[in-house]
Amino acid sequence: LLALGLLEYNNDWEAIQKRFLPCKSTHQIFVRQKNRSSAKATDNPVKDVRRMKNSPLTSEEVQRIEEVVISVSADYLLFPVELVFA
């Protein structure tokens, strides 16, 4: 449940508490994820989520971002500068 909460809400401990772990305090949730994410902890779902969220972008993700930037840049150039910075 903690790994799912981290996946969905990142570090929003209150949201994780409300949705997944209502019987735990936000401090307990924080300490649990800290301990499960430590270098000394064995592989576990919490550590996997942390690793995935901190990993570099894949080439496919970079390509999609570049496509969006190019398309948005083209749309942005359609507006006169006076309108954009007014």
mmCIF file of C-alpha atoms in Angstrom:
data_model
loop_
_atom_site.group_PDB
_atom_site.id
_atom_site.type_symbol
_atom_site.label_atom_id
_atom_site.label_comp_id
_atom_site.label_asym_id
_atom_site.label_seq_id
_atom_site.Cartn_x
_atom_site.Cartn_y
_atom_site.Cartn_z
ATOM 1 C CA LEU A 1 0.000 0.000 0.000
ATOM 2 C CA LEU A 2 2.822 2.372 0.796
ATOM 3 C CA ALA A 3 4.426 1.780 -2.609
ATOM 4 C CA LEU A 4 1.109 2.480 -4.351
ATOM 5 C CA GLY A 5 0.732 5.668 -2.353
ATOM 6 C CA LEU A 6 4.227 6.816 -3.281
ATOM 7 C CA LEU A 7 3.526 6.032 -6.916
ATOM 8 C CA GLU A 8 0.338 8.085 -6.924
ATOM 9 C CA TYR A 9 1.045 10.892 -4.435
ATOM 10 C CA ASN A 10 4.882 11.084 -4.240
ATOM 11 C CA ASN A 11 5.703 12.640 -0.850
ATOM 12 C CA ASP A 12 2.213 13.868 0.047
ATOM 13 C CA TRP A 13 2.048 11.958 3.314
ATOM 14 C CA GLU A 14 -1.420 13.245 4.218
ATOM 15 C CA ALA A 15 -2.886 12.053 0.909
ATOM 16 C CA ILE A 16 -1.218 8.658 1.317
ATOM 17 C CA GLN A 17 -2.599 8.452 4.852
ATOM 18 C CA LYS A 18 -6.153 9.320 3.785
ATOM 19 C CA ARG A 19 -6.241 6.977 0.797
ATOM 20 C CA PHE A 20 -4.113 3.999 1.790
ATOM 21 C CA LEU A 21 -3.084 4.005 5.468
ATOM 22 C CA PRO A 22 -5.684 5.777 7.629
ATOM 23 C CA CYS A 23 -4.572 3.938 10.768
ATOM 24 C CA LYS A 24 -1.011 5.346 10.576
ATOM 25 C CA SER A 25 0.194 8.877 11.316
ATOM 26 C CA THR A 26 1.970 10.876 8.619
ATOM 27 C CA HIS A 27 5.168 10.643 10.668
ATOM 28 C CA GLN A 28 4.877 6.846 10.839
ATOM 29 C CA ILE A 29 4.378 6.696 7.057
ATOM 30 C CA PHE A 30 7.401 8.930 6.447
ATOM 31 C CA VAL A 31 9.640 6.881 8.744
ATOM 32 C CA ARG A 32 8.459 3.618 7.176
ATOM 33 C CA GLN A 33 9.253 4.761 3.631
ATOM 34 C CA LYS A 34 12.617 6.154 4.800
ATOM 35 C CA ASN A 35 13.551 2.826 6.364
ATOM 36 C CA ARG A 36 12.300 0.765 3.419
ATOM 37 C CA SER A 37 14.216 3.022 0.968
ATOM 38 C CA SER A 38 17.540 2.898 2.790
ATOM 39 C CA ALA A 39 20.607 1.396 1.152
ATOM 40 C CA LYS A 40 20.726 -1.346 3.791
ATOM 41 C CA ALA A 41 17.140 -2.499 3.146
ATOM 42 C CA THR A 42 16.615 -5.517 0.917
ATOM 43 C CA ASP A 43 14.817 -5.018 -2.387
ATOM 44 C CA ASN A 44 11.152 -4.246 -1.818
ATOM 45 C CA PRO A 45 8.272 -2.451 -3.611
ATOM 46 C CA VAL A 46 8.930 0.889 -1.858
ATOM 47 C CA LYS A 47 12.567 0.840 -2.910
ATOM 48 C CA ASP A 48 11.556 -0.118 -6.463
ATOM 49 C CA VAL A 49 9.170 2.851 -6.704
ATOM 50 C CA ARG A 50 11.854 5.240 -5.415
ATOM 51 C CA ARG A 51 14.377 3.849 -7.900
ATOM 52 C CA MET A 52 11.902 4.141 -10.783
ATOM 53 C CA LYS A 53 10.952 7.739 -9.935
ATOM 54 C CA ASN A 54 14.606 8.800 -9.672
ATOM 55 C CA SER A 55 15.840 6.993 -12.779
ATOM 56 C CA PRO A 56 16.805 8.981 -15.891
ATOM 57 C CA LEU A 57 14.295 9.383 -18.704
ATOM 58 C CA THR A 58 14.226 6.714 -21.390
ATOM 59 C CA SER A 59 15.005 7.650 -24.987
ATOM 60 C CA GLU A 60 11.295 7.239 -25.807
ATOM 61 C CA GLU A 61 10.324 9.690 -23.042
ATOM 62 C CA VAL A 62 12.932 12.200 -24.230
ATOM 63 C CA GLN A 63 11.648 11.881 -27.801
ATOM 64 C CA ARG A 64 8.043 12.532 -26.707
ATOM 65 C CA ILE A 65 9.081 15.598 -24.710
ATOM 66 C CA GLU A 66 11.003 16.950 -27.710
ATOM 67 C CA GLU A 67 7.953 16.424 -29.954
ATOM 68 C CA VAL A 68 5.711 18.340 -27.546
ATOM 69 C CA VAL A 69 8.218 21.179 -27.188
ATOM 70 C CA ILE A 70 8.498 21.489 -30.965
ATOM 71 C CA SER A 71 4.710 21.500 -31.456
ATOM 72 C CA VAL A 72 4.116 23.980 -28.626
ATOM 73 C CA SER A 73 6.946 26.198 -29.876
ATOM 74 C CA ALA A 74 5.355 26.282 -33.327
ATOM 75 C CA ASP A 75 2.003 27.294 -31.810
ATOM 76 C CA TYR A 76 3.693 29.888 -29.611
ATOM 77 C CA LEU A 77 5.241 31.569 -32.659
ATOM 78 C CA LEU A 78 1.761 32.166 -34.118
ATOM 79 C CA PHE A 79 1.060 34.867 -31.505
ATOM 80 C CA PRO A 80 2.480 38.373 -31.840
ATOM 81 C CA VAL A 81 5.100 39.199 -29.222
ATOM 82 C CA GLU A 82 3.019 42.126 -27.925
ATOM 83 C CA LEU A 83 0.167 39.780 -26.975
ATOM 84 C CA VAL A 84 2.402 37.271 -25.266
ATOM 85 C CA PHE A 85 4.247 39.751 -23.073
ATOM 86 C CA ALA A 86 1.415 42.214 -22.462
#
